[in-house]
Every structure is written in C-alpha cells, then in structure tokens.
Short mmCIF file of C-alpha atoms in Angstrom, two decimals:
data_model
loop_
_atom_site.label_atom_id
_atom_site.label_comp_id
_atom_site.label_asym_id
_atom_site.label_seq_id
_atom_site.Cartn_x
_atom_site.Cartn_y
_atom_site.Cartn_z
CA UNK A 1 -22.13 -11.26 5.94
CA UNK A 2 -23.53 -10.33 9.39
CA UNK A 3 -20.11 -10.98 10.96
CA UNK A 4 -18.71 -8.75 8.28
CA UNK A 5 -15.94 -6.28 9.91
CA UNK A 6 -17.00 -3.42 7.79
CA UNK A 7 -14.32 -0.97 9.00
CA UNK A 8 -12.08 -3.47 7.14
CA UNK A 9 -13.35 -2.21 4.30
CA UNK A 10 -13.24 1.96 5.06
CA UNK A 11 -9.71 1.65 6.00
CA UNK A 12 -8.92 -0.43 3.14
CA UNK A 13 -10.78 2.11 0.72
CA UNK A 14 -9.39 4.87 2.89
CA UNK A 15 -5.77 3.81 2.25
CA UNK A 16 -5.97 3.38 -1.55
CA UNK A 17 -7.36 7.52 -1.74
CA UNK A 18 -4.45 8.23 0.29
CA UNK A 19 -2.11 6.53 -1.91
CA UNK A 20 -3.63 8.95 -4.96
CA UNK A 21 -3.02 11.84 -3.02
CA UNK A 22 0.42 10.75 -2.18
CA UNK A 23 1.26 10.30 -5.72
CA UNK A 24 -0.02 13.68 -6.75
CA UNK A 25 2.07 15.05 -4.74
CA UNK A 26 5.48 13.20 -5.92
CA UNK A 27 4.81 15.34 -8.61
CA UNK A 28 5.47 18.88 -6.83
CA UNK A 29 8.39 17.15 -4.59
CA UNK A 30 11.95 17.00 -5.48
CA UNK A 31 11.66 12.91 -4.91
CA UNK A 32 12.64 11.19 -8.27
CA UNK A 33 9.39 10.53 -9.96
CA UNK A 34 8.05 9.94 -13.58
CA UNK A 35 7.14 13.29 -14.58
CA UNK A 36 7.48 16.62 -12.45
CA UNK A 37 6.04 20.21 -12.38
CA UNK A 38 7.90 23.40 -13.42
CA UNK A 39 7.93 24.52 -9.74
CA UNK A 40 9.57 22.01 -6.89
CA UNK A 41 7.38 22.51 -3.69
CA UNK A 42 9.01 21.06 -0.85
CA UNK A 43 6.43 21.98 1.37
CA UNK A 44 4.27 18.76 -0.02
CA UNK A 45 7.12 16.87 2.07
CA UNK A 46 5.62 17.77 5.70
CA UNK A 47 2.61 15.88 4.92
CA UNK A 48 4.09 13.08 3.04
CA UNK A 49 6.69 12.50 5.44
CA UNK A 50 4.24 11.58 7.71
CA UNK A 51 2.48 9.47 5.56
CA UNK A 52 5.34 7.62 3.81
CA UNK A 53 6.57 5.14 6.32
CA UNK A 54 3.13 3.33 7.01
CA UNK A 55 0.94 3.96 4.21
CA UNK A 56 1.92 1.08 1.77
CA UNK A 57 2.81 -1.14 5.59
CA UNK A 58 -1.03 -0.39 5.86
CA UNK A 59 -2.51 -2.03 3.04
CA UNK A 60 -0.26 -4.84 3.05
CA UNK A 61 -1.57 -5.52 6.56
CA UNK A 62 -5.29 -4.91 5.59
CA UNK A 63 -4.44 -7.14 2.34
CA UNK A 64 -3.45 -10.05 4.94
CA UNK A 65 -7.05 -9.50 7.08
CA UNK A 66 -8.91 -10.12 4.00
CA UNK A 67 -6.90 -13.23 3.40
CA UNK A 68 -7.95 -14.60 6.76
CA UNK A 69 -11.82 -14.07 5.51
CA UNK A 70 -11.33 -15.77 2.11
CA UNK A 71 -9.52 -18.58 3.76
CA UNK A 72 -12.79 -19.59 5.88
CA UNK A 73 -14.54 -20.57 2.61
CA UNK A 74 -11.87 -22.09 0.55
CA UNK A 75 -9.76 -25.05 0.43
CA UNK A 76 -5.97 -23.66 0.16
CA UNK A 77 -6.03 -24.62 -3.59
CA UNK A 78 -9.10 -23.05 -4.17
CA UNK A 79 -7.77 -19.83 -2.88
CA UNK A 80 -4.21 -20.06 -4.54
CA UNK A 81 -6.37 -19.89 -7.92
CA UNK A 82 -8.29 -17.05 -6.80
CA UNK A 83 -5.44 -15.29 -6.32
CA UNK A 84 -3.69 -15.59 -9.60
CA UNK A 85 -7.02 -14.74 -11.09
CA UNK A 86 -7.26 -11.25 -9.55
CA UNK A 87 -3.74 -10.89 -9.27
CA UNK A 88 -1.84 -12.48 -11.93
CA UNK A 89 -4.15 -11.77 -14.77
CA UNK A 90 -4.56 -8.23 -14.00
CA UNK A 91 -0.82 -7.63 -13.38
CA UNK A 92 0.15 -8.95 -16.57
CA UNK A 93 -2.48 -6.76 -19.12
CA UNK A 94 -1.27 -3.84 -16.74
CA UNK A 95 2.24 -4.33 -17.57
CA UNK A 96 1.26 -4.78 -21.12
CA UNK A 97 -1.63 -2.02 -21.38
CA UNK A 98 -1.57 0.33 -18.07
CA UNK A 99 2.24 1.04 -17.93
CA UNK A 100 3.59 1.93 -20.62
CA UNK A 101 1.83 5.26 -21.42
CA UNK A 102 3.61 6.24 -17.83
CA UNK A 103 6.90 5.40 -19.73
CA UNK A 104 6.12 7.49 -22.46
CA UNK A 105 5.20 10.28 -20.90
CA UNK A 106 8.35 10.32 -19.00
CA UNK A 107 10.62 9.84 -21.82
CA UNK A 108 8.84 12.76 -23.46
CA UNK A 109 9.59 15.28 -20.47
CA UNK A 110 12.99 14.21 -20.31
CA UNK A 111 13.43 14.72 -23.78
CA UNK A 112 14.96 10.63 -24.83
CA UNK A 113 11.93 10.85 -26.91
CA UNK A 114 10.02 12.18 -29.52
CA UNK A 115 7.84 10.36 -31.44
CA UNK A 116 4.04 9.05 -30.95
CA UNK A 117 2.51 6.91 -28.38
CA UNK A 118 2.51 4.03 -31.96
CA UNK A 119 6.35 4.74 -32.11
CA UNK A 120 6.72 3.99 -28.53
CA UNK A 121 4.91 0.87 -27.93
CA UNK A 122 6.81 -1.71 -29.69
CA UNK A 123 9.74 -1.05 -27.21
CA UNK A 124 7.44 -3.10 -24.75
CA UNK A 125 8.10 -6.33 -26.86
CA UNK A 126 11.54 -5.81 -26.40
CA UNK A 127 11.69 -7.13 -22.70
CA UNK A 128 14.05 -4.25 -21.55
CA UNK A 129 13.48 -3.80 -17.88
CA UNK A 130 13.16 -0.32 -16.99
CA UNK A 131 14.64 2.16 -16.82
CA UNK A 132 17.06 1.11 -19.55
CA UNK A 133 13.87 -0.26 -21.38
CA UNK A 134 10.09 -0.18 -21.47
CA UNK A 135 9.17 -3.33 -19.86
CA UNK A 136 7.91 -2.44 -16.11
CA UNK A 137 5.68 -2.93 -13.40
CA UNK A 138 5.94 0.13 -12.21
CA UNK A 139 2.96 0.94 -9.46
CA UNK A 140 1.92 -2.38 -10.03
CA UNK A 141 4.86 -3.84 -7.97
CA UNK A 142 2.28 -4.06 -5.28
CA UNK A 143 0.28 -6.64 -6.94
CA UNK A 144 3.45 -8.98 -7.42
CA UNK A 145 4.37 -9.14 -4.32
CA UNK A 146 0.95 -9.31 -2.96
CA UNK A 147 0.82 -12.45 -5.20
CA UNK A 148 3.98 -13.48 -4.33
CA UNK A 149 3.24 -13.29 -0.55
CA UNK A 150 -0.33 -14.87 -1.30
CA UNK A 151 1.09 -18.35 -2.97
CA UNK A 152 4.54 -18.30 0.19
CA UNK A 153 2.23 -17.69 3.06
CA UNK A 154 -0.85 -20.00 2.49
CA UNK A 155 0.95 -23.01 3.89
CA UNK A 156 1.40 -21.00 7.04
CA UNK A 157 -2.11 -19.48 7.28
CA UNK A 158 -3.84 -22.57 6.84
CA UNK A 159 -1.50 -24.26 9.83
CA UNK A 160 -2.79 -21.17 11.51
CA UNK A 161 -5.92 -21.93 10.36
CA UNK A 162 -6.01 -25.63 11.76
CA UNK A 163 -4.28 -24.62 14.97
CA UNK A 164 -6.29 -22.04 16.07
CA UNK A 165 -4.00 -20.92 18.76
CA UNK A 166 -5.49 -17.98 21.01
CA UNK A 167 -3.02 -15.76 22.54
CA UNK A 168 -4.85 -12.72 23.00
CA UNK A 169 -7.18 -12.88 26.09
CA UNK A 170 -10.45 -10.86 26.52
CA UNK A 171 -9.96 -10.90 30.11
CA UNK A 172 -6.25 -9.71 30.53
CA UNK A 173 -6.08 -6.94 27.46
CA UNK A 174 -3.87 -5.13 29.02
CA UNK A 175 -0.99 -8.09 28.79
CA UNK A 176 -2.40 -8.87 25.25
CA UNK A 177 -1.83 -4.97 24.45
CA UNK A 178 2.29 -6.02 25.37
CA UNK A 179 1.82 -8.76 23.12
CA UNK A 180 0.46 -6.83 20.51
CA UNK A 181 3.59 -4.49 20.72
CA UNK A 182 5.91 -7.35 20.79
CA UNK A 183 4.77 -7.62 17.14
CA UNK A 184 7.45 -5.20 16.32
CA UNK A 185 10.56 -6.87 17.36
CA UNK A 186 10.40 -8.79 14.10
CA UNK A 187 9.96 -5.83 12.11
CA UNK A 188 12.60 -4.43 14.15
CA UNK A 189 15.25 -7.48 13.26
CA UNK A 190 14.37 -7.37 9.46
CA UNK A 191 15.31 -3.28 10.03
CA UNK A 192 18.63 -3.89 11.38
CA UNK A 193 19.94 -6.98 9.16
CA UNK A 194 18.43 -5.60 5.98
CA UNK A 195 17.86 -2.11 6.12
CA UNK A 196 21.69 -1.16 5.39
CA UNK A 197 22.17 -3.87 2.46
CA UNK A 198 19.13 -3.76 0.23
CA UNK A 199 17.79 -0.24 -1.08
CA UNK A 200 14.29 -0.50 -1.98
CA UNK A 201 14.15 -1.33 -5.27
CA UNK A 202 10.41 -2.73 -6.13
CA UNK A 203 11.82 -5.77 -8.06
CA UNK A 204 11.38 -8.42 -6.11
CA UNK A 205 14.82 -10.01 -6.85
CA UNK A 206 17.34 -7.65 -4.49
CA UNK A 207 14.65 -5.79 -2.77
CA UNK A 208 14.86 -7.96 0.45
CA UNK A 209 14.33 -5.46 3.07
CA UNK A 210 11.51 -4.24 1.54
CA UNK A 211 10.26 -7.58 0.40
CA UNK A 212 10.80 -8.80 4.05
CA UNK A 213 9.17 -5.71 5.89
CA UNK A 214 5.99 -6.47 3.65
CA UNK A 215 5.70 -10.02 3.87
CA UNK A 216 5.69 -9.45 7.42
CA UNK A 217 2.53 -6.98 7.76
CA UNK A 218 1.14 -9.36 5.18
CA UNK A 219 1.09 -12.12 7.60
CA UNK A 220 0.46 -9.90 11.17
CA UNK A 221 -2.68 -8.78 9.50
CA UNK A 222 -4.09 -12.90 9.00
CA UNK A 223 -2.83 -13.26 12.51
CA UNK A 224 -4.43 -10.51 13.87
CA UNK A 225 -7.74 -11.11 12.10
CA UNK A 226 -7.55 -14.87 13.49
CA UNK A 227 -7.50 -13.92 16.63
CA UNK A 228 -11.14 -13.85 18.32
CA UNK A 229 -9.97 -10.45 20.70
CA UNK A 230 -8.12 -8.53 18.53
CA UNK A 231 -10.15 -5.79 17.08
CA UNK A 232 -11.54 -5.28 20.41
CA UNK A 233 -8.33 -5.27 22.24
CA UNK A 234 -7.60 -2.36 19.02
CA UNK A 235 -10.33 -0.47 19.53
CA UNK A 236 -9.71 -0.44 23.52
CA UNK A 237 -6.24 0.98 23.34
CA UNK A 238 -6.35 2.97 20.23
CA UNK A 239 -5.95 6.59 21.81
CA UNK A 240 -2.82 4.81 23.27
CA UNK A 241 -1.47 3.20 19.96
CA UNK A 242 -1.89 6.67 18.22
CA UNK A 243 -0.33 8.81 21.23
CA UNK A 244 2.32 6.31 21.32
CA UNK A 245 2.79 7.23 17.43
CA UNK A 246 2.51 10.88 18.19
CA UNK A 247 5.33 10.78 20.21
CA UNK A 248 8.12 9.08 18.41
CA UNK A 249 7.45 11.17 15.26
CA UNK A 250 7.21 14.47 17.24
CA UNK A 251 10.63 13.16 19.07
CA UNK A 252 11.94 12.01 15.56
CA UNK A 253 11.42 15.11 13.92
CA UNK A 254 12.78 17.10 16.45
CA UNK A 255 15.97 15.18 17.64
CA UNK A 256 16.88 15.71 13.69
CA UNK A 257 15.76 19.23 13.71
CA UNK A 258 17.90 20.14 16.69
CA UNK A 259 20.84 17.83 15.92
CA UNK A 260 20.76 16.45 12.62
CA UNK A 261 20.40 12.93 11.17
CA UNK A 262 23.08 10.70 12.98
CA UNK A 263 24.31 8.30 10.15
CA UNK A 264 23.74 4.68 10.84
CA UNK A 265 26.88 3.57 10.52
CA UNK A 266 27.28 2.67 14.40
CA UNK A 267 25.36 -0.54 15.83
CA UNK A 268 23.67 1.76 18.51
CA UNK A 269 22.33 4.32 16.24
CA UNK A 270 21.09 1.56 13.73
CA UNK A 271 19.08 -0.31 16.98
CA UNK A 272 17.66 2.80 18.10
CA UNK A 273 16.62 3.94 15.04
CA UNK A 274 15.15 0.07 13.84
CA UNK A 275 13.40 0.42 17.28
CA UNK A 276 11.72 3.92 17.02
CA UNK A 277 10.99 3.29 13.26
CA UNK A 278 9.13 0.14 13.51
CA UNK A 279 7.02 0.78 16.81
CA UNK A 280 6.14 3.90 14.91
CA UNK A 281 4.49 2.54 12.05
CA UNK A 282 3.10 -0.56 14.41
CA UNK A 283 1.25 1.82 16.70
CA UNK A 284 -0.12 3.92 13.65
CA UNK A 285 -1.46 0.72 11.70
CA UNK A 286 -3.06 -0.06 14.83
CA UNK A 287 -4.40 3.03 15.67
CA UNK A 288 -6.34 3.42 12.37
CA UNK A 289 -7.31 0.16 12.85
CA UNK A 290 -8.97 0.98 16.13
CA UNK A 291 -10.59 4.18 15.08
CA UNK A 292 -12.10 2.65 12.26
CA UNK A 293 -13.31 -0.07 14.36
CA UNK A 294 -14.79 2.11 16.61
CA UNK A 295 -15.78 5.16 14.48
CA UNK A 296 -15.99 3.60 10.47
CA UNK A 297 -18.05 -0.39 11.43
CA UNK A 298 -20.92 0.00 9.19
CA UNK A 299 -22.12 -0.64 5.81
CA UNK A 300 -23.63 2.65 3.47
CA UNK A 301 -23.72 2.38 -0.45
CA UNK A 302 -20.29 4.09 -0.81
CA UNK A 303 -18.16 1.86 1.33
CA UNK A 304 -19.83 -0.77 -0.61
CA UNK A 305 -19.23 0.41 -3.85
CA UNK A 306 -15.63 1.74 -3.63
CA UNK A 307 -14.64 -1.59 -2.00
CA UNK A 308 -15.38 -2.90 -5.28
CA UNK A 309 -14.00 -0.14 -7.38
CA UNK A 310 -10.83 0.26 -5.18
CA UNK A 311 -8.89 -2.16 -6.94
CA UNK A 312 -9.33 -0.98 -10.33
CA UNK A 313 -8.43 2.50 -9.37
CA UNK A 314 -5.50 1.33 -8.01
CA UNK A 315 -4.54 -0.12 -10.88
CA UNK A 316 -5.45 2.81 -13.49
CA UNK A 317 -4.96 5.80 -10.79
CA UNK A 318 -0.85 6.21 -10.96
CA UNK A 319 -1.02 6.19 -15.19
CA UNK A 320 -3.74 8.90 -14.96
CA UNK A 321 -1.83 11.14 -12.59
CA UNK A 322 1.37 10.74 -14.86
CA UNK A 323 -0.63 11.39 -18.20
CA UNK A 324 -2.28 14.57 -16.22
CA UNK A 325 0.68 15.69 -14.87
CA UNK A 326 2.76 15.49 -18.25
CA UNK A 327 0.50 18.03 -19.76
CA UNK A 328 -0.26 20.65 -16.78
CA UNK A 329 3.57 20.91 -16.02
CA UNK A 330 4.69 23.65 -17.89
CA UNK A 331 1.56 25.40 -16.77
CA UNK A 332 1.54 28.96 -15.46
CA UNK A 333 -0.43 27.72 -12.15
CA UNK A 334 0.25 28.07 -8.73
CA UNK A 335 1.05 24.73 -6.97
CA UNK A 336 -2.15 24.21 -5.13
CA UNK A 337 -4.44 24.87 -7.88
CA UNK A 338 -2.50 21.67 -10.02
CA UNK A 339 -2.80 19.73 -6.97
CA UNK A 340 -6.23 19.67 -6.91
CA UNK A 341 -6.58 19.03 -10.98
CA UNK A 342 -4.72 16.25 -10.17
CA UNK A 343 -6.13 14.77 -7.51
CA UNK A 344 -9.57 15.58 -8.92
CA UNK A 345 -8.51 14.36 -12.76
CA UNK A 346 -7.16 10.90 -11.08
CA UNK A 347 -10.06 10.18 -9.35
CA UNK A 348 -12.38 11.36 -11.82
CA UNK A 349 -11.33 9.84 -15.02
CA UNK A 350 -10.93 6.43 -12.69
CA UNK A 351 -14.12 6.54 -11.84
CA UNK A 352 -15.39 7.17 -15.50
CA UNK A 353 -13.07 4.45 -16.32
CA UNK A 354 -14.45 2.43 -13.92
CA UNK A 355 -17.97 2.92 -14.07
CA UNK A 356 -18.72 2.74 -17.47
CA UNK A 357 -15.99 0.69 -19.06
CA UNK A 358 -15.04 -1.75 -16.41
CA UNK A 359 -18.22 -2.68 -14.14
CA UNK A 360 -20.67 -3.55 -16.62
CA UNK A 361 -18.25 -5.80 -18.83
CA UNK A 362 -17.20 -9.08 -17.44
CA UNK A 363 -14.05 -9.43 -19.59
CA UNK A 364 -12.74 -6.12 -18.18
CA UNK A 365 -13.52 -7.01 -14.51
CA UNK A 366 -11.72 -10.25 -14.81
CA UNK A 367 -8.99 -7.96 -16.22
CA UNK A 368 -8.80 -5.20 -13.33
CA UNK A 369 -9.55 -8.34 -10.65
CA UNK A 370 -13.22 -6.95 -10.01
CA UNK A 371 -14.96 -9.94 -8.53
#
C-alpha cells in the first residue's frame, strides 16, 4: 500500500460522478434516451459535447491501470476468477434485477404499456433482446466488455508482465512524451477502418469500432501503468497534453461553426478527422491523468470510501436516474431545478442503497462486485 498511486483512485471515482451527471442530462437533450423531460434543452449539449468523446475512453483506461496492480499479486488464473466474480456475477443479477425497472419505465412514457411493474417482469424470461423485448444490459454494457477485455487481454499483460520492456526513459522525457503521442496512431487506424462500418451499438456482437476503440484504452492503461516513468513523464507535460486538447476542440468546434460538418465520405476528410479525434481524447486522458497525479496523490476517508462504493453506484445510478426522471417529467419545473433533483436523487438514493443495504451484507457485495 505505500506504493499505492492514489490519484488512480480520484480520477477513477471522479469519472464514475461524471458519468451520473452525464446521464442526467440525456434526459433534458434531444439524444434518444430511456425516458425524457417535457422541455428539450439543448443547451445541456455544450457541456456534454465536451465530455462525450473521452469520458467512457477514460475509465476504460483507468480500468486497465488497476489491472496492472492486481496482476502483481496473482497468478493469471487467479485473476481471470476474480474477474468473473466482480464482473460476471454482478452483470448477470443486474440484467435480471437492476434493468428492467429502466425498461418499464420507458415503455410507460411511451405509452406500449400499461400495466404494473408484476405485469411487466415476466417479459424478462422471455429472452427478447431489447428493444423488441425486455432482456438487456443496458448501462451495464460496460461491465461485459470490461469482462470481455479482462479474460482476451490477460495473455498479453502477463507477456508484458514477464518482459518487462522499458521504453519510456526518465532521462530523455521529452522523446518519451513523442512516444506517448504515438499511442494514438492505433486509435487512429481502428477510426478510419471501423468508424464508417460499425455504429455503436453496445452489443458486443457488431459493435466493432466501439469494441475495438475500448479494448485499446483497456490495454494502453496496463501499459502505461507498467512502465516505471510514466506517471511522471504525465505529470511533467500535463499543461501540454491539456493545451494540446484545448486546441483541437476549440479548432473543431469552430471549423464546423464557420463551415459546417464536411461528410466523411472522402479518404482525406475521414484521416483528418480520425487524426484530430483520437489525439483529442489521448491528450485529455492524459492530462487528467497528470493533474491528478500532481494535484489529487493522497489518501483522505472519502477517496477511500467512494473507491469502494463506486462500483455499486455505477451499477444502481443509471436505473435511479430513469425511475426519477419518469416521475418529475411532466413536472411544471424549470430545467435546472430537475437537474439538480436528479443529480442529487441519483446520488442520494445510491448512497442509501449502498450504505445500508449493500456494505454491511456480504451476499449483496458479492452481488454489486464490492470486494
């Protein structure tokens, strides 16, 4: 524990509460989502906009780091099991238990149903995948693929592992900074081969770009952590890994301000844009990772608490902001005002969840993948 990275876990605590607020605020946008307010607020897009393209790139990278710290205490088996304890198990009573009420709800706002929550269950059982039926993983995608990715990559990470090959270098950052950007010519080649073919789709069976893209962050973030440099290197050049972020947004969103969105139907458009895309969310995932380092590397009682409950709330958060939002809809509320019952109803009725149903029971931590 006293080589602990602690900013690790800030960022990694950090990036679940932004994923609440990001989902509270599908509700306001005109975005498909599962239930939406009586008033479409478009404005909710500036922020989110900025947040979409790295946030979920973010915790798939952060998921990888902590894979390189449980692989330094278990045998590859050991770890495989671990996995489809706190991934698995809790994936399959969420599909089962967590889901469907954000099915329900849905189906009652869009009027293809009308009965009770008893009425609507037994359409589970029917193995329907949604939306045509009731069987989903919904939010919970995440954990399937993060499973997924766990059980592909661990051949790879423990030849890592074995190898230890170095190739960032204390004493010449400034080429291991170009190395560290080089990092994005991958994510750049899965852009342009897949990006066109395969809509994001969350279902793990024609979802390749997607599935690609994250598999990819999964495994920089184990290389990155296994590299005895790295976070220093981070923390060195962070101003320049967020200024370098700064940039190609501000240029992105004005080039399409002043001329439009250029369709990526030409091979010079799609490079460009695979380019500008992918160093963009590179430099950002970076850049938090350096601020934290420098800013977030300590230990208090919160950091160490929500790293424990972050999981959980992850898993309840997206049903509670559905169930919420299904019943403050048609209120006569200005948009801000639901935003914060929202945002404040999520995380408080997680954290009652949490706290006194979860935590002290060991059969519903081994279910929500509490360790």
């Amino acid at each position: 524990m006293k080589n602990r990275q602690y900013f690790i876990d800030w960022i990694r605590v950090i990036a679940f509460g932004i994923l609440i607020f990001y989902h509270s605020g599908m509700f306001f946008v005109s975005w498909g989502w599962h239930v939406k307010n009586n008033t479409i607020a478009n404005g909710f897009k500036i922020w989110m906009e900025l947040v979409n393209p790295w946030r979920l790139s973010l915790l798939f990278f952060i998921s990888g780091v902590g894979v390189s710290f449980a692989l330094k205490s278990r045998t590859g088996l050991q770890f495989i099991g671990e996995r489809t304890k706190r991934l698995l198990l809790p994936l399959v009573f969420g599909m089962f238990v967590i889901v469907p009420p954000q099915i329900y709800f849905e189906r009652l706002q869009a009027h293809d149903f009308s009965g009770s929550y008893a009425e609507f269950y037994p359409s589970v059982f029917e193995f329907v995948p949604y939306p045509e039926g009731s069987f989903s993983w919904h939010h919970l995608w995440f954990v399937a693929y993060l499973w997924v990715f766990s059980l592909m990559a661990t051949p790879l990470f423990l030849w890592i592992k074995k190898r230890a090959i170095e190739f960032l270098n204390l004493q010449d950052q400034y080429k291991s900074f170009i190395k560290i950007l080089l990092f994005t010519f991958p994510l750049s080649i899965t852009y342009w081969t897949l990006s066109q073919r395969w809509e994001i789709t969350h279902n793990l069976t024609a979802d390749w770009y997607n599935f690609t893209l994250s598999l990819l962050f999964f495994i920089y973030g184990y290389i990155i952590a296994n590299q005895q440099f790295s976070w220093e290197i981070i923390e060195k050049y962070r101003k320049v890994f967020l200024s370098i972020g700064v940039f190609l947004i501000a240029f992105s969103k004005t080039y399409d301000a002043l001329l439009g969105a250029i369709p990526e139907d030409g091979i010079g458009i799609l490079i460009f844009n695979g380019i500008l895309k992918m160093l963009f969310i590179w430099c950002i995932i970076l850049a938090i990772c350096g601020f934290a380092k420098h800013y977030l590397n300590f230990e208090n009682s919160f950091v160490e608490y929500a790293n424990l409950a972050v999981y959980p709330f992850y898993i309840l958060h997206q049903t509670i902001t559905v169930t919420i939002g299904y019943y403050i809809a048609d209120w006569e509320m200005a948009v801000i005002p639901k935003f914060i019952i929202l945002v404040v109803g999520t995380f408080g009725f997680a954290w009652l969840i949490y706290h006194f149903l979860i935590k002290p029971f060991r059969a519903m931590r081994l279910l929500f993948g509490v360790k």
